[in-house]
Structure formats: C-alpha cells, structure tokens
Short mmCIF file of C-alpha atoms in Angstrom, two decimals:
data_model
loop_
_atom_site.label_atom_id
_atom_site.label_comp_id
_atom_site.label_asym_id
_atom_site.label_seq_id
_atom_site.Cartn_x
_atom_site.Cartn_y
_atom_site.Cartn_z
CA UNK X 181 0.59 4.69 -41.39
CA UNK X 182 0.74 2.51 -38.37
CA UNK X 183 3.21 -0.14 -39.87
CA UNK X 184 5.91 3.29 -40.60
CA UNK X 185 5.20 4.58 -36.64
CA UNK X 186 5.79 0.75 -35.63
CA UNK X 187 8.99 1.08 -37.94
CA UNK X 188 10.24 4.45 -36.29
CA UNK X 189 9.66 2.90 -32.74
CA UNK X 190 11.64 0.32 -33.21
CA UNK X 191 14.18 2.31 -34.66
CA UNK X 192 14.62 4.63 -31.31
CA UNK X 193 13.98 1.35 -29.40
CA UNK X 194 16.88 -0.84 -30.44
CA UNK X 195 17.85 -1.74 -26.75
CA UNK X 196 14.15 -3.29 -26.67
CA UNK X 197 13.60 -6.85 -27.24
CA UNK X 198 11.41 -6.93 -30.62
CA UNK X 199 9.26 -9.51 -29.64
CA UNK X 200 8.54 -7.13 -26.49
CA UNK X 201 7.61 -4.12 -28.19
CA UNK X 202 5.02 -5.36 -30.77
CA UNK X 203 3.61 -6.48 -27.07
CA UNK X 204 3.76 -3.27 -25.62
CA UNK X 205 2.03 -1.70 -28.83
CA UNK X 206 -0.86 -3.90 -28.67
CA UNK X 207 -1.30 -3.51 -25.05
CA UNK X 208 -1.83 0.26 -26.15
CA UNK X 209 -4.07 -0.18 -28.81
CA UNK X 210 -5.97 -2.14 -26.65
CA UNK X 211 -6.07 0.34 -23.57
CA UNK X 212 -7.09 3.46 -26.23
CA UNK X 213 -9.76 2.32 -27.89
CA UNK X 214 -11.54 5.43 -29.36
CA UNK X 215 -8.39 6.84 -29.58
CA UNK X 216 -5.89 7.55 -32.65
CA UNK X 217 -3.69 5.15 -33.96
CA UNK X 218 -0.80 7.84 -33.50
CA UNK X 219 -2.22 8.84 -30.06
CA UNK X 220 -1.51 4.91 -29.28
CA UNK X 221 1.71 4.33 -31.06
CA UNK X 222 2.46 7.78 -29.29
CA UNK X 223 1.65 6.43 -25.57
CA UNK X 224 4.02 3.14 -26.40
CA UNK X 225 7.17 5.81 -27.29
CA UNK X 226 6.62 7.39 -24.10
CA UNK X 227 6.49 3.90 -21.99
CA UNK X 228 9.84 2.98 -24.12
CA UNK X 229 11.46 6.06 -23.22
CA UNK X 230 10.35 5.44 -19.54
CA UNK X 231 12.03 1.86 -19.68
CA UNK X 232 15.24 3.26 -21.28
CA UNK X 233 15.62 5.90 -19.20
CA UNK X 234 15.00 4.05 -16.02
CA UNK X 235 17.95 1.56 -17.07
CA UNK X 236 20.33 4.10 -17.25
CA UNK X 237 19.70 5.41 -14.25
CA UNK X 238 19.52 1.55 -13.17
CA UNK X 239 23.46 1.10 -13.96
CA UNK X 240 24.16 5.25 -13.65
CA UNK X 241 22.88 5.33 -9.71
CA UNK X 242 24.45 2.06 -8.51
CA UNK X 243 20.74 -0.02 -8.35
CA UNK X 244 21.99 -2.38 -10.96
CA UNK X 245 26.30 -3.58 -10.98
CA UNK X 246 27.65 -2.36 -14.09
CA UNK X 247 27.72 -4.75 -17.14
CA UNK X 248 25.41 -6.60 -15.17
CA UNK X 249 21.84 -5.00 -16.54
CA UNK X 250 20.19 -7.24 -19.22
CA UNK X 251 16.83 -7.25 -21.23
CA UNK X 252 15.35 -10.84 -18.90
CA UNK X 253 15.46 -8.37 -15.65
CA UNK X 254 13.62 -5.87 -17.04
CA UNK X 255 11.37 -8.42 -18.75
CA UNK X 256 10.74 -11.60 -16.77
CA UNK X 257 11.63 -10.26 -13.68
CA UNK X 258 14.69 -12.68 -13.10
CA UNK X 259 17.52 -12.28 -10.55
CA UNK X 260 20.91 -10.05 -11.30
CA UNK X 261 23.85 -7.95 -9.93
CA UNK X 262 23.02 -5.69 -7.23
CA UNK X 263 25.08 -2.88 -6.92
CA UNK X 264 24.85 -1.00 -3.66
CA UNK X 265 21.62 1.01 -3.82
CA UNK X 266 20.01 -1.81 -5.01
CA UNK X 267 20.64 -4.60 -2.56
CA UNK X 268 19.52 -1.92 0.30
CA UNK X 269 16.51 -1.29 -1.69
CA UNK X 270 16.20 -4.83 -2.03
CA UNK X 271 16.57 -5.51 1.46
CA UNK X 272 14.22 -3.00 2.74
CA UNK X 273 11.52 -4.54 0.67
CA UNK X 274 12.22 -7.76 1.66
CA UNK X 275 12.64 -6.60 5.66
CA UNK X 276 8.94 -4.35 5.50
CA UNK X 277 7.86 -7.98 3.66
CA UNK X 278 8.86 -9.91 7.19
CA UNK X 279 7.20 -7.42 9.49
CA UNK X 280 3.83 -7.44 7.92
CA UNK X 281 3.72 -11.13 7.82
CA UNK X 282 5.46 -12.09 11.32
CA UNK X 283 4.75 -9.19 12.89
CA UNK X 284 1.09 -9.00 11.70
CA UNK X 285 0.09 -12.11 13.18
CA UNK X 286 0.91 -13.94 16.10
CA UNK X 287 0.32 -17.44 14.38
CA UNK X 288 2.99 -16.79 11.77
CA UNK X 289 6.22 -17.90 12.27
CA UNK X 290 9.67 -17.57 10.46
CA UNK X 291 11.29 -20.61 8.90
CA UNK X 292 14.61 -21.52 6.89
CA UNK X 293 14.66 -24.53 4.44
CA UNK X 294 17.60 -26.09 2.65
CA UNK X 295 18.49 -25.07 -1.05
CA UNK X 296 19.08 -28.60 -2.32
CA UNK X 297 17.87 -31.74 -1.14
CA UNK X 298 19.79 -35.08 -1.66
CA UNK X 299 16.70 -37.45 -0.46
CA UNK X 300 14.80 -38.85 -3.66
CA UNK X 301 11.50 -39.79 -2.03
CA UNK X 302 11.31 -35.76 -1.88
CA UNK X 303 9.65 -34.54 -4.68
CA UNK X 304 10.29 -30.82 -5.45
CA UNK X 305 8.39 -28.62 -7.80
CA UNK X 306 10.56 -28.82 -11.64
CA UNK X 307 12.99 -31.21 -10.52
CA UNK X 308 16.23 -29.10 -11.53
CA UNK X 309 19.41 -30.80 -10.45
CA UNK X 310 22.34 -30.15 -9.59
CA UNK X 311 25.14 -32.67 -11.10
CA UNK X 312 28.68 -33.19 -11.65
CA UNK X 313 30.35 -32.42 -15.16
CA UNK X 314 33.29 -34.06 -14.58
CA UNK X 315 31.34 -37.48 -13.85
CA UNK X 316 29.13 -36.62 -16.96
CA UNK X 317 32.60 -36.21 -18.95
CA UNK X 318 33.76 -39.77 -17.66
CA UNK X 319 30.61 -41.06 -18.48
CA UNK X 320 30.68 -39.75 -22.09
CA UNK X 321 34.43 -40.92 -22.44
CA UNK X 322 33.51 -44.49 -22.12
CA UNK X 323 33.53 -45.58 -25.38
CA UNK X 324 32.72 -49.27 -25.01
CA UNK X 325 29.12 -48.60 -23.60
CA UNK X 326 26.07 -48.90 -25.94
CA UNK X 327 23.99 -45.88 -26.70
CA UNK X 328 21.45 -47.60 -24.23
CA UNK X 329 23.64 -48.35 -22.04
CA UNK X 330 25.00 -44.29 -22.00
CA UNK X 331 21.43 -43.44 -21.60
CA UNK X 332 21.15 -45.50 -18.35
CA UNK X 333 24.13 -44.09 -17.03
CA UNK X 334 23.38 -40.69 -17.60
CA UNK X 335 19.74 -40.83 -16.30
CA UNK X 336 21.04 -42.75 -13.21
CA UNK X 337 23.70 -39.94 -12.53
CA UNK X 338 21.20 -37.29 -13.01
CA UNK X 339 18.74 -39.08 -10.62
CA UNK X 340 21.49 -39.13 -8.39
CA UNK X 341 21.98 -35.55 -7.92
CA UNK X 342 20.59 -33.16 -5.65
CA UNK X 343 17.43 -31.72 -6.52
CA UNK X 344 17.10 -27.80 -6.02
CA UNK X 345 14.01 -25.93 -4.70
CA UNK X 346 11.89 -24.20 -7.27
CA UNK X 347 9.72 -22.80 -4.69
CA UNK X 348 9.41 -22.50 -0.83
CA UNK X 349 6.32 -24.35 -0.36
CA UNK X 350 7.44 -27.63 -0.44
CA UNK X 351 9.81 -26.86 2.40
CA UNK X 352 6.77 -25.13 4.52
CA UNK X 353 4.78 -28.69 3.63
CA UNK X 354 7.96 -30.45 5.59
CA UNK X 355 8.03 -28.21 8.25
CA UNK X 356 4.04 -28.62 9.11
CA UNK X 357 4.44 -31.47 11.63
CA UNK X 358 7.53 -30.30 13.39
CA UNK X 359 5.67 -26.69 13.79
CA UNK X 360 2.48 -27.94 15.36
CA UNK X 361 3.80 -28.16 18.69
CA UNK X 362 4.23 -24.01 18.90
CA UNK X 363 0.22 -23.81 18.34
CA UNK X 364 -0.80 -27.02 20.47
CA UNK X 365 -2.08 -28.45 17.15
CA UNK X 366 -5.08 -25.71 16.84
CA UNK X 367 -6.02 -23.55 13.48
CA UNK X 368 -5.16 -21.38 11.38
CA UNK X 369 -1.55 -20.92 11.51
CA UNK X 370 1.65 -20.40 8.81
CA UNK X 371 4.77 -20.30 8.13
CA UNK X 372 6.70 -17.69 6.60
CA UNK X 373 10.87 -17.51 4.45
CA UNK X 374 12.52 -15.86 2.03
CA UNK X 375 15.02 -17.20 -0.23
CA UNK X 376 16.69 -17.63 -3.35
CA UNK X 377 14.96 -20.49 -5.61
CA UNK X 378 15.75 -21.66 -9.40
CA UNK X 379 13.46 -21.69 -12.33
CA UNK X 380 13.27 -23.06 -15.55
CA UNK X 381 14.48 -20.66 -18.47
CA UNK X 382 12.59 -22.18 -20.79
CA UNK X 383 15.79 -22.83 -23.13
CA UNK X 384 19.32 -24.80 -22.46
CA UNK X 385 20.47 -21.68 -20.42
CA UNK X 386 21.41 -21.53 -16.79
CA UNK X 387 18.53 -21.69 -14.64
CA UNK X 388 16.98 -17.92 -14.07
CA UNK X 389 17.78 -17.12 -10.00
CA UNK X 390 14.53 -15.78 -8.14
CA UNK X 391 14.45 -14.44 -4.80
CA UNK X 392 10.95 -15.51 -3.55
CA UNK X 393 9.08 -14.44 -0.30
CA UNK X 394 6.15 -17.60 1.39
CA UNK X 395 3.66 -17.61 3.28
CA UNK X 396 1.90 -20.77 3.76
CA UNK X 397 -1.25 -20.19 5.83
CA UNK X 398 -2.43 -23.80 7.44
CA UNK X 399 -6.32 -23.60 7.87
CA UNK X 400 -9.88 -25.40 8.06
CA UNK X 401 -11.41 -26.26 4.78
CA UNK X 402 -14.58 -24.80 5.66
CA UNK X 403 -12.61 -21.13 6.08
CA UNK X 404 -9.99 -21.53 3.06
CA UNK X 405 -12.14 -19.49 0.68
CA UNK X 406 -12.30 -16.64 3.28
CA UNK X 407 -9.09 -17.02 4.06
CA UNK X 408 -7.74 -16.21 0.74
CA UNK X 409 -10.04 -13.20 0.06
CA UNK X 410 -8.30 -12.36 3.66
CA UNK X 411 -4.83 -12.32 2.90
CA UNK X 412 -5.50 -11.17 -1.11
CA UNK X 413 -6.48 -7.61 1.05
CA UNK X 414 -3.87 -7.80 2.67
CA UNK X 415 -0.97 -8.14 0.70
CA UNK X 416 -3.18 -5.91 -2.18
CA UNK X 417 -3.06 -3.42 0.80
CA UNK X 418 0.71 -4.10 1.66
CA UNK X 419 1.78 -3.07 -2.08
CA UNK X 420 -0.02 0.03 -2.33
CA UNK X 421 1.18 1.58 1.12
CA UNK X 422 4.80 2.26 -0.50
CA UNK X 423 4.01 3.37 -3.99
CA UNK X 424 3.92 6.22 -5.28
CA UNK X 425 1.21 5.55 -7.63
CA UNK X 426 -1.04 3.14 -5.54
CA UNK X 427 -3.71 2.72 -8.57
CA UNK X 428 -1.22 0.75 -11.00
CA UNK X 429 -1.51 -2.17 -8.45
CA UNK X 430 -4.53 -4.19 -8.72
CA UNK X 431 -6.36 -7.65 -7.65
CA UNK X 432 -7.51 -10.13 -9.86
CA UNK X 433 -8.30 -13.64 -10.24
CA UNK X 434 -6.48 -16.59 -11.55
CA UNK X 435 -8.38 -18.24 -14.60
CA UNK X 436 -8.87 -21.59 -14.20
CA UNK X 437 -6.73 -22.32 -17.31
CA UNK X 438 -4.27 -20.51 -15.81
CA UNK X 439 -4.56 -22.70 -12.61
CA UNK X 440 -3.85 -25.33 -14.87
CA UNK X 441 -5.05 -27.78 -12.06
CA UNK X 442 -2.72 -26.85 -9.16
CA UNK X 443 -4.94 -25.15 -7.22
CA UNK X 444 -8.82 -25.42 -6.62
CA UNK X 445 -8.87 -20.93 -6.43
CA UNK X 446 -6.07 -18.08 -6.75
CA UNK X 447 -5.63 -14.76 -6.77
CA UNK X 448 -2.55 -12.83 -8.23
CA UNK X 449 -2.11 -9.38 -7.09
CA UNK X 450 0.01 -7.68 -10.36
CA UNK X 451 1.36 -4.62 -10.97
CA UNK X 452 0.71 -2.51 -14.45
CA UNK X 453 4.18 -2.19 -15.91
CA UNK X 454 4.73 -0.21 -19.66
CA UNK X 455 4.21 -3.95 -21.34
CA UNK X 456 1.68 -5.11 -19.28
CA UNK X 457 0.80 -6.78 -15.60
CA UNK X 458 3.07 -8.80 -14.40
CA UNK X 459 2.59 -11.00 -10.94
CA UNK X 460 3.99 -9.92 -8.00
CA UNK X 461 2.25 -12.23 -5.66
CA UNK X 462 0.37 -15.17 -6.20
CA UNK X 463 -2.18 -16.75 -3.66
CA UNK X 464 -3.46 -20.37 -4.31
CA UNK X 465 -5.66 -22.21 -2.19
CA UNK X 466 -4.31 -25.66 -2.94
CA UNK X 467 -6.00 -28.08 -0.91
CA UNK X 468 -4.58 -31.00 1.44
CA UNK X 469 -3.10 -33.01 -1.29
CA UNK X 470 0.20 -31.87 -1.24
CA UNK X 471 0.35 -31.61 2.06
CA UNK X 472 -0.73 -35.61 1.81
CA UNK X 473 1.59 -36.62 -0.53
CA UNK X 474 4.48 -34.81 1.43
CA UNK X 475 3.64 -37.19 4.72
CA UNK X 476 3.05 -40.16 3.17
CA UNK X 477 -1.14 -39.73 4.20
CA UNK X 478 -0.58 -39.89 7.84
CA UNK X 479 -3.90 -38.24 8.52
CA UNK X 480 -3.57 -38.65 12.26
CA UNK X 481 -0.36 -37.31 11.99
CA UNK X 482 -1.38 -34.27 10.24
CA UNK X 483 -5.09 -33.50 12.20
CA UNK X 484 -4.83 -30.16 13.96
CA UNK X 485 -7.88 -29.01 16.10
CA UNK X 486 -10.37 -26.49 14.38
CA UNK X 487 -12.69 -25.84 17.46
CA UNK X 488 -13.40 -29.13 18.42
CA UNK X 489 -13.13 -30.93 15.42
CA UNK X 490 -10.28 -32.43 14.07
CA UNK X 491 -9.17 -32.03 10.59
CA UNK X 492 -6.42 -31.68 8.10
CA UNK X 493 -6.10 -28.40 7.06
CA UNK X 494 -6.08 -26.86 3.62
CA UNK X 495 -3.10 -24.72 2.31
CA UNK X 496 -2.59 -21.59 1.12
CA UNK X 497 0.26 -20.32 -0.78
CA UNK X 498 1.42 -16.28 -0.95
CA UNK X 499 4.43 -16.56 -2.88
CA UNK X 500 6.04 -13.03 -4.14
CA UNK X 501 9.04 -12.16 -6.82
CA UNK X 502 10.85 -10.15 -5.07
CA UNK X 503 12.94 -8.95 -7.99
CA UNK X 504 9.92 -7.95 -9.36
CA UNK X 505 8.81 -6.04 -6.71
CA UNK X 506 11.68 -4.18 -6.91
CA UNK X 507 11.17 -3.47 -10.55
CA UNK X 508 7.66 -2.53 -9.63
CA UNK X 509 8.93 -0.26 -7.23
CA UNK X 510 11.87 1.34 -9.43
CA UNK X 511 9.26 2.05 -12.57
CA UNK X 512 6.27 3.44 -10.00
CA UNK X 513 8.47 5.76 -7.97
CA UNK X 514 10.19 7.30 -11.45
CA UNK X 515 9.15 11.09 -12.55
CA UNK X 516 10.35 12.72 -14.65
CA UNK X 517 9.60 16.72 -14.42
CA UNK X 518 10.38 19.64 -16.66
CA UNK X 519 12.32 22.84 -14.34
CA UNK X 520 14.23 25.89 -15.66
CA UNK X 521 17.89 25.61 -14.37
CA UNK X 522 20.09 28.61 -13.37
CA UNK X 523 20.56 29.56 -16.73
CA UNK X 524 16.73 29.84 -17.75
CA UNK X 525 17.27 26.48 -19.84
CA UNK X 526 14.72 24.09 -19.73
CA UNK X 527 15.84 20.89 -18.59
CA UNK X 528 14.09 17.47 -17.65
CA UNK X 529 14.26 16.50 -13.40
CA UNK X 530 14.51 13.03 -12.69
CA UNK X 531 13.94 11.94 -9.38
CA UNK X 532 13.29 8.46 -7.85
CA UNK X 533 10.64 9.08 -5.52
CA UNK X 534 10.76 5.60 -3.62
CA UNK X 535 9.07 5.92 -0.31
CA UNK X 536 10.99 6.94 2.67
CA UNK X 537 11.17 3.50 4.09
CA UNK X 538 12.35 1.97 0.91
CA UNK X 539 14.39 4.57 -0.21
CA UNK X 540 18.39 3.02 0.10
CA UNK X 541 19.54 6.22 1.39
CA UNK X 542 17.83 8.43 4.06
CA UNK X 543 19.98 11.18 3.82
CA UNK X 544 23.51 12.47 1.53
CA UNK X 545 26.37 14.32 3.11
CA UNK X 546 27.96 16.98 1.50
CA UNK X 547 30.46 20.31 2.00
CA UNK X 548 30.31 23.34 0.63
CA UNK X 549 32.74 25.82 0.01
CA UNK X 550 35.35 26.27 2.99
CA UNK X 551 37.84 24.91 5.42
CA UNK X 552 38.45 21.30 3.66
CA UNK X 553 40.04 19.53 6.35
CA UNK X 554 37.44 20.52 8.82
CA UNK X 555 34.32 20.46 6.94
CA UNK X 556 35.54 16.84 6.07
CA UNK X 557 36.13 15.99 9.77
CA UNK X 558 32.42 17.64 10.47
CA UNK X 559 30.92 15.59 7.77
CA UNK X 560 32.72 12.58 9.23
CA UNK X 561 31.30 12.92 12.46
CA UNK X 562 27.87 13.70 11.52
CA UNK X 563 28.09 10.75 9.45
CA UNK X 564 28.79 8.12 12.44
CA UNK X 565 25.98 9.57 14.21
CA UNK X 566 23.69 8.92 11.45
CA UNK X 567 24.77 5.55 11.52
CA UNK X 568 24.98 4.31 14.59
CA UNK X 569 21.09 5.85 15.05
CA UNK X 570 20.37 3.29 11.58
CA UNK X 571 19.71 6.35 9.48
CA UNK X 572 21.45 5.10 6.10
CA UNK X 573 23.61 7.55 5.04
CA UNK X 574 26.04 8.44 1.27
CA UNK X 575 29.48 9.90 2.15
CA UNK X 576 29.22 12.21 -0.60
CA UNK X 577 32.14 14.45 0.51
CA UNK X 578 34.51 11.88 -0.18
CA UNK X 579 34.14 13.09 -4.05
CA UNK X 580 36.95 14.29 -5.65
CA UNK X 581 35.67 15.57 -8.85
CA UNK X 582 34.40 19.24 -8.48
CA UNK X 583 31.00 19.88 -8.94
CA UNK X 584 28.35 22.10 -8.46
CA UNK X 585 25.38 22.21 -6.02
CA UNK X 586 22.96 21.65 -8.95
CA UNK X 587 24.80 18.76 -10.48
CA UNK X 588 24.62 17.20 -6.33
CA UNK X 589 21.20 17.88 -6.70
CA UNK X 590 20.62 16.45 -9.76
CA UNK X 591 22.80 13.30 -8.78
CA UNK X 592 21.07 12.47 -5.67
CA UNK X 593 17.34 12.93 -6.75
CA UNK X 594 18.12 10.07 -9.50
CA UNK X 595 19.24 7.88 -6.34
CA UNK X 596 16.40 8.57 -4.83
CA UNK X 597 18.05 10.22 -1.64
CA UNK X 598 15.44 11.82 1.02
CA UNK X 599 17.92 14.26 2.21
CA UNK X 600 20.72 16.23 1.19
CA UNK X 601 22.60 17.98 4.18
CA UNK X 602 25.43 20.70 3.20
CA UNK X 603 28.18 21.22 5.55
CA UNK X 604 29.65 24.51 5.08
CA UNK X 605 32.36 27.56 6.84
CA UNK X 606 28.64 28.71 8.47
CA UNK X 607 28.58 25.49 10.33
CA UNK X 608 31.88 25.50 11.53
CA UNK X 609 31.23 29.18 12.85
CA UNK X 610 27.13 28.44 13.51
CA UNK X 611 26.36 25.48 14.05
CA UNK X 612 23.86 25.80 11.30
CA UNK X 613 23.93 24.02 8.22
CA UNK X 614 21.64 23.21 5.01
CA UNK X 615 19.23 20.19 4.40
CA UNK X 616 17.03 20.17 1.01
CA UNK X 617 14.35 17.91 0.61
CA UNK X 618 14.20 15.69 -2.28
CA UNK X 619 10.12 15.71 -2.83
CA UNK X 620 9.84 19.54 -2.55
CA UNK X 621 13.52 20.54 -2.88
CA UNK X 622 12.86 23.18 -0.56
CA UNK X 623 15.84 24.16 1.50
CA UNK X 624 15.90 24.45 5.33
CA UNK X 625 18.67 25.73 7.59
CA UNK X 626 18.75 23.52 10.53
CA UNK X 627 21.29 23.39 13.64
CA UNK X 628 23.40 20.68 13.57
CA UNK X 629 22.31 18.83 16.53
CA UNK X 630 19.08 19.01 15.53
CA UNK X 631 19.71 16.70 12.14
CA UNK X 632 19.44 13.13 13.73
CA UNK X 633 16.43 13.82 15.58
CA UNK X 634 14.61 15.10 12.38
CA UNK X 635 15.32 12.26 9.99
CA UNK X 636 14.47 9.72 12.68
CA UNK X 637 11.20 11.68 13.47
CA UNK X 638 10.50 11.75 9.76
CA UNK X 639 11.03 8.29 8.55
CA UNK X 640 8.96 6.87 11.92
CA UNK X 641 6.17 9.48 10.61
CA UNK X 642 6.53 7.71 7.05
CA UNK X 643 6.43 4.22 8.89
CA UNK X 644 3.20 5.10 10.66
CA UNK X 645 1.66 6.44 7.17
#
C-alpha cells in the first residue's frame, strides 16, 4: 500500500527532485508516529502541493525572474534571479538584519571586505579560484610539455589566481587589529557585513552564489560560552518577530560530528521547511586559533583589555543564508484559504502574508470606473507622495488589460501587498476613496489626504511590534 501512495506522489510531483521526496516522506513518517501510513503519505502531498504552489506564485508575482526558478533554490537554498518583489523582499530582510546587529549594540560596527584576494599567504576557507581560460587553453596547446610538466603548469597557474571568499569571517579576522583603535583595545566587541560569497557545488558546476550576513563577536574566553547562549536568543528572537508562524523556527545545537572540529561549541538556529530544517544561522564559538593563524601569532599585537587583564579574545561566528531566509520567509507567510466568490463558487485564497516590514509593497494603486485621464493623473500624484514619504508603492493603474476588482484582489494578495487603495469618479468629486486590507480584506473609505499618514502610522506600529 505505501510503495503505490509513494508511486502516485511522485506521479503529481514530477517538478520534485526524486531524491527529495523519498526525504520528505520519511521526514513524515517520522513526525506521525502512531499515525496511518496514508495519514503520513497524505501530510507529504499536502507539503508538495505547498512547494509547487509557492513556485508558481514565485515566478507568477515577480519574487523569482522568469526562467530563472530552479529545483537547488528551493532545495539548498542557493542564490538566483530576483525579479522585482523579490530583491525588495530581499533587501528588507537584509536591511532589518543590519539594524538589529549595528543598531542593537554600540560595540558592533559595519565592515566591507574584498571579494577576491590576490595575496597567497591569505588562506581563505575552500580555496575556490578564480583563473584565466584563455591561459589554461595556451597551456593545454603546448604540445611539447610532458604530462608532468602540464601538471606543474597548471597547478602553478591555478595557485596563481585569485582566491575568492567562501565566507566573511576570514575578512572580520583581518580587520581585528585595524578595528581596535574604535574600542581603545577593551572587550567584547564585533564586526558586522553582508555580502555575496561562493560555495562549493559539490560537482564540476559553477560555484553556487550565497548572499551571507556576519557577525563576528570578539570576546574573553572566560565569557565565550555565555556569549553564544547570548546572541543564539537573540537572533532565535530576531527570526520569530517577522513570521507568521513563529513556532516553525527553533534552536538547537550543533553535534560535535557535525562540528567536525572547527569549532569547540555551536548553535544553528533552523527553520522547519516541508523536507526538513534547514540552517538559517549558524553560531560557532571558534576559539583564538584562527584569529592566530590570520596574524602570524602576534599575541601582543592581538591582546585587548578584559577588565584589567589582557588577553586574546575568542571568536564567535553568526553567519546567516540570506537566500534562505527568504525562502523561510516566502513558505511561513503562505496561506492558502477556502472563500465563496461572487458567484457562490468555492474557490481557494492565496495570500502572502509577509509581515508589514518585509512585505515588498506597502500599498497598490488602482482606479476604478470613471474619468481615465484624471483618475490616472490622481493616482499619479498620490503615488509620488507615497514615495517620497518611503512607503513602497505598485503603479497598478498603469494596466492595460481589463479586469475586475476581484481578480486585483486576488492578484495583489499573492504579492503579498498590505494595501490596496481604489481611486475612483467619488474621489475626484469627494475626496474619498477606497483602501482594503490584505489580512482582513475589510474595506475602508478614507479621505485622500488622510492615506500617507495611515500607512506610515501603520507600518511604524508593525516596527514597534
């Protein structure tokens, strides 16, 4: 019985890596013990359904540029093409990321490191290079060289090339001695960027692109372990503040097999996707090694003050996928609700639900029925105000295609839009126009001057939340 359900999934799942599924069905039958094997193989159809219907909307809604989706995003968490909604979203994450790290504490402070680095005393994390093919082409050409000798000259021109980052932390470890001078050498202190880093595939692909976030918190060894259970709350606490569903991020610790010798403790703070938890930050208390080996042991070099001792100081690491973040974000703020439409026919609602100061777009502009060329100049107005206030904004009036209010609706609940004001012949006589909310869809009539001031009070509200 439960080999023909695993058949029929994978039937309705083609767009589902295979390899994927069987993992998702055993991370069911795991989670419902007690319950039926159909109950289980039952849950996994729903989680596939989930996945395949948030990847339409992905490319449907502009998150993801179209053609541009593929199976490794939605899997490993990997960079890919942004369309508009999605770099916003993105960007707010990675934005409400800086202020709770820079603007949290005072002894955190913002740094930007190089992508590549031509010095070869500098070891980086993976070692990927960059090198040039036409130089590997004219080294390949030259017929008259031994196979040893076309080994040399291949491993000499790779060595050659400039390594790129496959992290952040080695870059905080370089900037440690420049930065001491801003806290008069005294602990804890860190230093905090965002940036785009490479990773192996695991197979002769290109490498997969990661946009990472860092925090490297610089403090006494007799704190580190306190330190880490510090900023494991914190971060734990940062994740849950914009979901929707705060429970399906969790806390937990790194094995030591997982630690695989890098770090002495770590914590990973995951999120519960359809297939299973996946990282989204990792915190590893790693020690003064590194930070050793990166200076060439200059202890005095490298002594801050803690009280009135003088020490090296022990490292943490926070580093965070921020594509998977996003992810996280995309499949916790998805629900999908049954409604009646106009016509008594019972439809599915989808709405993206991402939290007001995530969400890409605060508010959609829209006319109704009327004057065109002066509900358009209306809308265009209104729409300057919004942003020149920051209120991110979707010309929708500049549609062509006719369509209904409930269609609108429909279209700007999947994008996850708070608001959706209508401009109509009332407001051009009035004043007064319509703004529906996208978490009740209750509709309010509002006087136009009063719009701004009511999305900006809103979204502070949400900040403050």
């Amino acid at each position: 019985m439960l080999t023909y359900c695993v058949r029929r999934l994978i039937w309705r799942c083609e767009n589902i890596p295979r390899t994927s599924l069987y993992c998702r069905i055993a991370f069911a039958l795991h989670h419902c013990r007690g319950c039926s094997t159909a109950t289980a193989v039952r849950s996994v159809a729903e989680d596939s359904d989930h996945t395949k219907t948030l990847m339409q909307l992905c490319t449907d809604r502009y998150y993801i540029a179209s053609g541009q989706l593929h199976r490794d995003y939605f899997q490993r968490g990997t960079n890919c093409g942004y369309g508009p909604l999605g770099m916003e979203l993105k960007k707010n994450i990675l934005e409400q990321w800086w202020n709770s790290v820079i603007g949290f504490r005072a002894e955190v402070f913002g740094i930007s490191t190089l992508h590549t680095s031509k010095d070869s005393t500098t070891e980086r994390d993976g070692q990927l290079r960059v090198v040039d093919t036409k130089n590997l082409r004219q080294i390949l050409s030259q017929r008259e060289l031994s196979k040893d000798q076309l080994i040399q000259e291949l491993q000499t021109h790779i060595q050659n090339g400039a390594s790129v980052r496959t992290s952040l932390f080695q870059g905080a470890l370089e900037q440690y001695v420049p930065s001491l001078e801003l806290v008069n050498r005294k602990l804890p202190f860190g230093l905090a960027e965002t940036g785009l880093c490479f990773q192996p595939s695991g197979g002769p692909s290109c490498p997969d692109e990661v946009t990472q976030s860092s925090l490297v918190w610089f403090c006494s060894p007799r704190t580190c372990s306190q330190w880490l259970d510090y900023w494991a709350r914190h971060r734990l606490q940062w994740w849950r503040k914009f979901a929707l569903g705060p429970s399906d991020f969790s806390c937990s610790d790194i094995t030591e097999e997982e630690l695989a010798g890098r770090a002495s403790r770590g914590v990973k703070i995951v999120y519960n996707f359809p297939w299973g938890q996946e990282a989204l930050e990792t915190l590893l208390s790693r020690g003064d090694a590194e930070l050793m080996q990166t200076h060439k042991s200059a202890r005095n070099k490298l002594q801050c003050l803690d009280g009135r001792k003088s020490v090296v100081p022990h490292a943490i690491s926070v580093t965070g996928n921020v594509e998977r973040g996003v992810l996280a974000y995309l499949y916790n703020s998805l629900q999908q609700v049954k409604k009646v439409d106009s016509k008594q026919r019972l439809q599915q609602r989808k709405v993206l639900k991402l939290h007001p100061i995530l969400s890409p777009v605060k508010v959609a502009l829209d006319m109704g029925r009327g004057a065109t060329v002066e509900l358009r100049q209306v809308c265009e107005g209104l729409l300057k105000e919004f942003l020149e206030g920051g209120v991110s904004a979707w010309p929708g009036y500049l549609e062509t295609m006719p369509t209904s209010m409930e269609q609108l609706n429909t279209k700007y609940d999947e994008m996850g839009v708070l608001f959706t004001v209508v401009i109509s012949d009332n407001t051009l006589e009035s004043g007064l126009l319509q703004v529906r909310s996208r978490d009740t869809t209750i509709k309010e009539t509002m006087h136009i001057s009063e719009v701004k001031n009511f999305l900006a009070r809103y979204i502070s509200a949400a900040q403050n939340i």
